[in-house]
Structures are given as C-alpha cells and as structure tokens.
C-alpha cells in the first residue's frame, strides 16, 4: 500500500489578504481573517454549492503549498520548535510540515455567491489549493468536555483562533 500514488485535483483556490512571507508564516490570530474560496469554474458550477448556506460552518481541506520538501517531518519534534513542549510525533500534532501537507480547518461560512464562498477563520494563505469542502454536522463534532489533550496543546492553541484585536 505504501507505493500507491494518489492524485488529487484542487477544486478551487483560497484568496486571502494573508500571504506567505520571507519572515515565516503566521501562526496565530486567525479568528477574524476573512477569506474567499473560489471554485474552479471549469469543473464546477454554482449548483455544487446549493444548500451550503443552510450550514453555519464548513470544514475546508487544503494543501499547504508553502511548505518545502526539506521541512517535512516524518518522526517527532517539538511543536513549533518550542523546547518547553515535549517532542511528539508529527501525527500527534497539527503542524504544517506534515508528510502530505494536507490541512483541515473548521471555519464559519459567511456567504455563498455564485462559485465563491466567504469564510471566517480559515488558516490558509492566499493561493492555497482547496482539496474539498464539507458542511459541519453537529453529530460529527464530539462533545468538547469528552475530548482529552495534553497541556502543551492548550498552550499552543491559546491565541490560534483569537481575533487579531486581542494582540493589541
């Protein structure tokens, strides 16, 4: 199975004011970022999004196109290279240097117009290829009280979805 190739074609692209910079990529304060996802109009018509506005949130799967091959991790590391947090395997964290560079984010759906979705809280940079969009069903979301996670992950995520206004 490990020698199987899987080919994915993007269904669209993220358009955002957030760009990958030479100084490194943004880590936190994604909560108030508004982005557009524009579907590939050669493959999809607006009816592909029919009924989506009945949902408050969508899950967006996208490709981390700004992550270089050289930075990929297949073992363990300190999350965000922070030595105060334990070294854990790449599959025990949500870091961007993942073997297949696939990210998944639940974000608020603001609107749908034609073949374009406007979303809030999507942690994707401008130009990120979108692989899939799924409506969020409450039944797929576990009870938050029953979720168990280590303390370092709470510290890491403290400001991730916060508004940039919190920084000030």
PDB file of C-alpha atoms in Angstrom:
ATOM      1  CA  UNK A   1       0.000   0.000   0.000  1.00  0.00           C
ATOM      2  CA  UNK A   2       2.845   2.447   0.624  1.00  0.00           C
ATOM      3  CA  UNK A   3       3.798   2.538  -3.056  1.00  0.00           C
ATOM      4  CA  UNK A   4       0.301   3.615  -4.121  1.00  0.00           C
ATOM      5  CA  UNK A   5       0.055   7.038  -5.750  1.00  0.00           C
ATOM      6  CA  UNK A   6      -2.988   9.162  -5.046  1.00  0.00           C
ATOM      7  CA  UNK A   7      -3.631  12.096  -7.336  1.00  0.00           C
ATOM      8  CA  UNK A   8      -5.845  14.912  -6.100  1.00  0.00           C
ATOM      9  CA  UNK A   9      -7.009  17.827  -8.192  1.00  0.00           C
ATOM     10  CA  UNK A  10      -7.811  21.073  -6.394  1.00  0.00           C
ATOM     11  CA  UNK A  11     -11.482  22.049  -6.516  1.00  0.00           C
ATOM     12  CA  UNK A  12     -10.626  25.697  -6.033  1.00  0.00           C
ATOM     13  CA  UNK A  13      -8.250  28.185  -4.508  1.00  0.00           C
ATOM     14  CA  UNK A  14      -8.074  30.397  -1.405  1.00  0.00           C
ATOM     15  CA  UNK A  15      -7.979  34.158  -1.921  1.00  0.00           C
ATOM     16  CA  UNK A  16      -6.910  35.981   1.225  1.00  0.00           C
ATOM     17  CA  UNK A  17      -5.040  39.017   2.472  1.00  0.00           C
ATOM     18  CA  UNK A  18      -2.735  36.585   4.280  1.00  0.00           C
ATOM     19  CA  UNK A  19       0.394  35.814   2.272  1.00  0.00           C
ATOM     20  CA  UNK A  20       3.359  33.573   2.919  1.00  0.00           C
ATOM     21  CA  UNK A  21       6.271  35.849   3.748  1.00  0.00           C
ATOM     22  CA  UNK A  22      10.031  35.518   3.771  1.00  0.00           C
ATOM     23  CA  UNK A  23       9.928  36.016   7.548  1.00  0.00           C
ATOM     24  CA  UNK A  24       7.955  32.816   8.002  1.00  0.00           C
ATOM     25  CA  UNK A  25       4.301  32.083   8.151  1.00  0.00           C
ATOM     26  CA  UNK A  26       1.716  33.392  10.539  1.00  0.00           C
ATOM     27  CA  UNK A  27       0.978  31.086  13.473  1.00  0.00           C
ATOM     28  CA  UNK A  28      -1.824  32.692  15.492  1.00  0.00           C
ATOM     29  CA  UNK A  29      -4.743  35.133  15.426  1.00  0.00           C
ATOM     30  CA  UNK A  30      -6.712  33.595  12.558  1.00  0.00           C
ATOM     31  CA  UNK A  31     -10.112  34.177  14.177  1.00  0.00           C
ATOM     32  CA  UNK A  32     -11.103  37.315  12.297  1.00  0.00           C
ATOM     33  CA  UNK A  33      -9.426  36.524   8.952  1.00  0.00           C
ATOM     34  CA  UNK A  34     -11.989  36.519   6.139  1.00  0.00           C
ATOM     35  CA  UNK A  35     -11.080  34.568   3.004  1.00  0.00           C
ATOM     36  CA  UNK A  36     -12.727  33.618  -0.236  1.00  0.00           C
ATOM     37  CA  UNK A  37     -12.688  30.162  -1.729  1.00  0.00           C
ATOM     38  CA  UNK A  38     -13.261  30.317  -5.465  1.00  0.00           C
ATOM     39  CA  UNK A  39     -14.232  27.045  -7.086  1.00  0.00           C
ATOM     40  CA  UNK A  40     -12.634  26.008 -10.354  1.00  0.00           C
ATOM     41  CA  UNK A  41     -15.364  27.114 -12.756  1.00  0.00           C
ATOM     42  CA  UNK A  42     -14.104  24.768 -15.472  1.00  0.00           C
ATOM     43  CA  UNK A  43     -15.084  21.829 -13.243  1.00  0.00           C
ATOM     44  CA  UNK A  44     -17.900  23.177 -11.030  1.00  0.00           C
ATOM     45  CA  UNK A  45     -20.976  25.301 -11.494  1.00  0.00           C
ATOM     46  CA  UNK A  46     -22.594  27.282  -8.673  1.00  0.00           C
ATOM     47  CA  UNK A  47     -25.069  24.448  -8.098  1.00  0.00           C
ATOM     48  CA  UNK A  48     -22.197  22.465  -6.487  1.00  0.00           C
ATOM     49  CA  UNK A  49     -22.687  24.829  -3.517  1.00  0.00           C
ATOM     50  CA  UNK A  50     -26.505  24.627  -3.495  1.00  0.00           C
ATOM     51  CA  UNK A  51     -27.811  24.201   0.072  1.00  0.00           C
ATOM     52  CA  UNK A  52     -24.499  25.033   1.729  1.00  0.00           C
ATOM     53  CA  UNK A  53     -25.837  28.309   3.148  1.00  0.00           C
ATOM     54  CA  UNK A  54     -28.129  26.262   5.396  1.00  0.00           C
ATOM     55  CA  UNK A  55     -24.985  25.446   7.428  1.00  0.00           C
ATOM     56  CA  UNK A  56     -23.136  27.812   9.755  1.00  0.00           C
ATOM     57  CA  UNK A  57     -19.717  26.183   9.372  1.00  0.00           C
ATOM     58  CA  UNK A  58     -17.711  24.309   6.775  1.00  0.00           C
ATOM     59  CA  UNK A  59     -14.623  22.153   7.004  1.00  0.00           C
ATOM     60  CA  UNK A  60     -12.038  23.080   4.397  1.00  0.00           C
ATOM     61  CA  UNK A  61      -9.329  20.643   3.377  1.00  0.00           C
ATOM     62  CA  UNK A  62      -6.445  22.357   1.649  1.00  0.00           C
ATOM     63  CA  UNK A  63      -2.883  21.808   0.551  1.00  0.00           C
ATOM     64  CA  UNK A  64      -0.097  23.574   2.437  1.00  0.00           C
ATOM     65  CA  UNK A  65       1.595  24.803  -0.728  1.00  0.00           C
ATOM     66  CA  UNK A  66       4.173  26.951   1.055  1.00  0.00           C
ATOM     67  CA  UNK A  67       5.790  24.040   2.903  1.00  0.00           C
ATOM     68  CA  UNK A  68       9.024  22.865   1.292  1.00  0.00           C
ATOM     69  CA  UNK A  69      10.027  19.230   0.880  1.00  0.00           C
ATOM     70  CA  UNK A  70      13.093  19.898   3.023  1.00  0.00           C
ATOM     71  CA  UNK A  71      10.980  20.925   6.031  1.00  0.00           C
ATOM     72  CA  UNK A  72       8.732  17.831   6.093  1.00  0.00           C
ATOM     73  CA  UNK A  73       8.798  15.786   9.294  1.00  0.00           C
ATOM     74  CA  UNK A  74       8.174  12.055   9.457  1.00  0.00           C
ATOM     75  CA  UNK A  75       9.201  11.461  13.063  1.00  0.00           C
ATOM     76  CA  UNK A  76       8.971  13.567  16.189  1.00  0.00           C
ATOM     77  CA  UNK A  77       9.773  17.162  17.033  1.00  0.00           C
ATOM     78  CA  UNK A  78       8.908  19.922  19.476  1.00  0.00           C
ATOM     79  CA  UNK A  79       5.649  21.554  18.305  1.00  0.00           C
ATOM     80  CA  UNK A  80       6.545  24.929  16.774  1.00  0.00           C
ATOM     81  CA  UNK A  81      10.172  24.112  17.717  1.00  0.00           C
ATOM     82  CA  UNK A  82       9.363  25.167  21.278  1.00  0.00           C
ATOM     83  CA  UNK A  83      11.697  23.280  23.651  1.00  0.00           C
ATOM     84  CA  UNK A  84       9.252  23.914  26.529  1.00  0.00           C
ATOM     85  CA  UNK A  85       6.855  21.461  24.883  1.00  0.00           C
ATOM     86  CA  UNK A  86       7.647  17.759  24.600  1.00  0.00           C
ATOM     87  CA  UNK A  87       8.858  16.149  21.407  1.00  0.00           C
ATOM     88  CA  UNK A  88       5.918  14.292  19.921  1.00  0.00           C
ATOM     89  CA  UNK A  89       5.347  12.528  16.622  1.00  0.00           C
ATOM     90  CA  UNK A  90       4.108  14.502  13.646  1.00  0.00           C
ATOM     91  CA  UNK A  91       0.761  12.662  13.847  1.00  0.00           C
ATOM     92  CA  UNK A  92       0.323  13.800  17.476  1.00  0.00           C
ATOM     93  CA  UNK A  93       0.296  17.448  16.411  1.00  0.00           C
ATOM     94  CA  UNK A  94      -1.262  19.597  13.720  1.00  0.00           C
ATOM     95  CA  UNK A  95       1.966  21.112  12.394  1.00  0.00           C
ATOM     96  CA  UNK A  96       2.264  22.221   8.790  1.00  0.00           C
ATOM     97  CA  UNK A  97       5.356  20.126   7.998  1.00  0.00           C
ATOM     98  CA  UNK A  98       3.199  17.008   7.602  1.00  0.00           C
ATOM     99  CA  UNK A  99       4.178  14.258   5.157  1.00  0.00           C
ATOM    100  CA  UNK A 100       1.305  15.000   2.738  1.00  0.00           C
ATOM    101  CA  UNK A 101       0.866  18.712   3.608  1.00  0.00           C
ATOM    102  CA  UNK A 102      -2.913  18.355   3.981  1.00  0.00           C
ATOM    103  CA  UNK A 103      -4.653  20.724   6.384  1.00  0.00           C
ATOM    104  CA  UNK A 104      -8.233  20.704   7.654  1.00  0.00           C
ATOM    105  CA  UNK A 105      -9.937  23.681   9.269  1.00  0.00           C
ATOM    106  CA  UNK A 106     -13.467  24.260  10.504  1.00  0.00           C
ATOM    107  CA  UNK A 107     -14.479  27.832   9.754  1.00  0.00           C
ATOM    108  CA  UNK A 108     -17.600  29.981   9.790  1.00  0.00           C
ATOM    109  CA  UNK A 109     -19.451  30.255   6.497  1.00  0.00           C
ATOM    110  CA  UNK A 110     -20.284  33.902   5.835  1.00  0.00           C
ATOM    111  CA  UNK A 111     -21.808  33.674   2.378  1.00  0.00           C
ATOM    112  CA  UNK A 112     -22.006  31.900  -0.939  1.00  0.00           C
ATOM    113  CA  UNK A 113     -22.226  33.897  -4.136  1.00  0.00           C
ATOM    114  CA  UNK A 114     -22.032  32.031  -7.402  1.00  0.00           C
ATOM    115  CA  UNK A 115     -18.978  29.776  -7.202  1.00  0.00           C
ATOM    116  CA  UNK A 116     -17.380  31.703  -4.332  1.00  0.00           C
ATOM    117  CA  UNK A 117     -17.591  31.050  -0.593  1.00  0.00           C
ATOM    118  CA  UNK A 118     -16.639  33.673   2.000  1.00  0.00           C
ATOM    119  CA  UNK A 119     -15.422  32.139   5.238  1.00  0.00           C
ATOM    120  CA  UNK A 120     -14.012  33.391   8.528  1.00  0.00           C
ATOM    121  CA  UNK A 121     -11.204  31.761  10.498  1.00  0.00           C
ATOM    122  CA  UNK A 122      -9.612  29.781   7.665  1.00  0.00           C
ATOM    123  CA  UNK A 123      -5.900  29.425   8.421  1.00  0.00           C
ATOM    124  CA  UNK A 124      -4.826  29.184   4.782  1.00  0.00           C
ATOM    125  CA  UNK A 125      -2.641  31.563   2.849  1.00  0.00           C
ATOM    126  CA  UNK A 126      -3.529  33.238  -0.411  1.00  0.00           C
ATOM    127  CA  UNK A 127      -3.162  30.775  -3.257  1.00  0.00           C
ATOM    128  CA  UNK A 128      -3.648  27.630  -1.171  1.00  0.00           C
ATOM    129  CA  UNK A 129      -5.225  24.896  -3.310  1.00  0.00           C
ATOM    130  CA  UNK A 130      -8.525  23.669  -1.827  1.00  0.00           C
ATOM    131  CA  UNK A 131      -8.996  19.895  -1.951  1.00  0.00           C
ATOM    132  CA  UNK A 132     -12.514  19.613  -0.522  1.00  0.00           C
ATOM    133  CA  UNK A 133     -15.259  21.487   1.331  1.00  0.00           C
ATOM    134  CA  UNK A 134     -17.642  19.740   3.706  1.00  0.00           C
ATOM    135  CA  UNK A 135     -20.518  21.099   5.781  1.00  0.00           C
ATOM    136  CA  UNK A 136     -20.056  20.687   9.525  1.00  0.00           C
ATOM    137  CA  UNK A 137     -22.693  18.456  11.083  1.00  0.00           C
ATOM    138  CA  UNK A 138     -23.007  18.760  14.879  1.00  0.00           C
ATOM    139  CA  UNK A 139     -23.202  14.964  15.015  1.00  0.00           C
ATOM    140  CA  UNK A 140     -19.624  14.722  13.727  1.00  0.00           C
ATOM    141  CA  UNK A 141     -18.354  17.062  16.427  1.00  0.00           C
ATOM    142  CA  UNK A 142     -17.556  15.263  19.664  1.00  0.00           C
ATOM    143  CA  UNK A 143     -18.668  16.681  22.970  1.00  0.00           C
ATOM    144  CA  UNK A 144     -15.899  19.151  23.879  1.00  0.00           C
ATOM    145  CA  UNK A 145     -15.997  18.027  27.500  1.00  0.00           C
ATOM    146  CA  UNK A 146     -15.065  14.481  26.468  1.00  0.00           C
ATOM    147  CA  UNK A 147     -12.014  15.496  24.412  1.00  0.00           C
ATOM    148  CA  UNK A 148      -8.692  14.757  26.092  1.00  0.00           C
ATOM    149  CA  UNK A 149      -5.482  16.504  25.045  1.00  0.00           C
ATOM    150  CA  UNK A 150      -2.113  17.374  26.634  1.00  0.00           C
ATOM    151  CA  UNK A 151      -1.474  20.706  28.337  1.00  0.00           C
ATOM    152  CA  UNK A 152       1.091  21.837  25.734  1.00  0.00           C
ATOM    153  CA  UNK A 153      -1.575  21.704  23.014  1.00  0.00           C
ATOM    154  CA  UNK A 154      -3.822  24.053  25.016  1.00  0.00           C
ATOM    155  CA  UNK A 155      -0.899  26.483  25.342  1.00  0.00           C
ATOM    156  CA  UNK A 156      -0.119  26.213  21.624  1.00  0.00           C
ATOM    157  CA  UNK A 157      -3.728  26.927  20.612  1.00  0.00           C
ATOM    158  CA  UNK A 158      -4.332  29.723  23.138  1.00  0.00           C
ATOM    159  CA  UNK A 159      -4.311  32.515  20.519  1.00  0.00           C
ATOM    160  CA  UNK A 160      -4.690  30.476  17.323  1.00  0.00           C
ATOM    161  CA  UNK A 161      -8.352  31.299  16.676  1.00  0.00           C
ATOM    162  CA  UNK A 162      -8.299  34.593  18.562  1.00  0.00           C
ATOM    163  CA  UNK A 163      -9.060  37.894  16.920  1.00  0.00           C
ATOM    164  CA  UNK A 164      -6.027  39.989  15.960  1.00  0.00           C
ATOM    165  CA  UNK A 165      -7.547  42.672  18.204  1.00  0.00           C
ATOM    166  CA  UNK A 166      -6.521  40.546  21.201  1.00  0.00           C
ATOM    167  CA  UNK A 167      -2.852  41.202  20.316  1.00  0.00           C
ATOM    168  CA  UNK A 168      -3.219  44.930  20.831  1.00  0.00           C
TER     169      UNK A 168
END
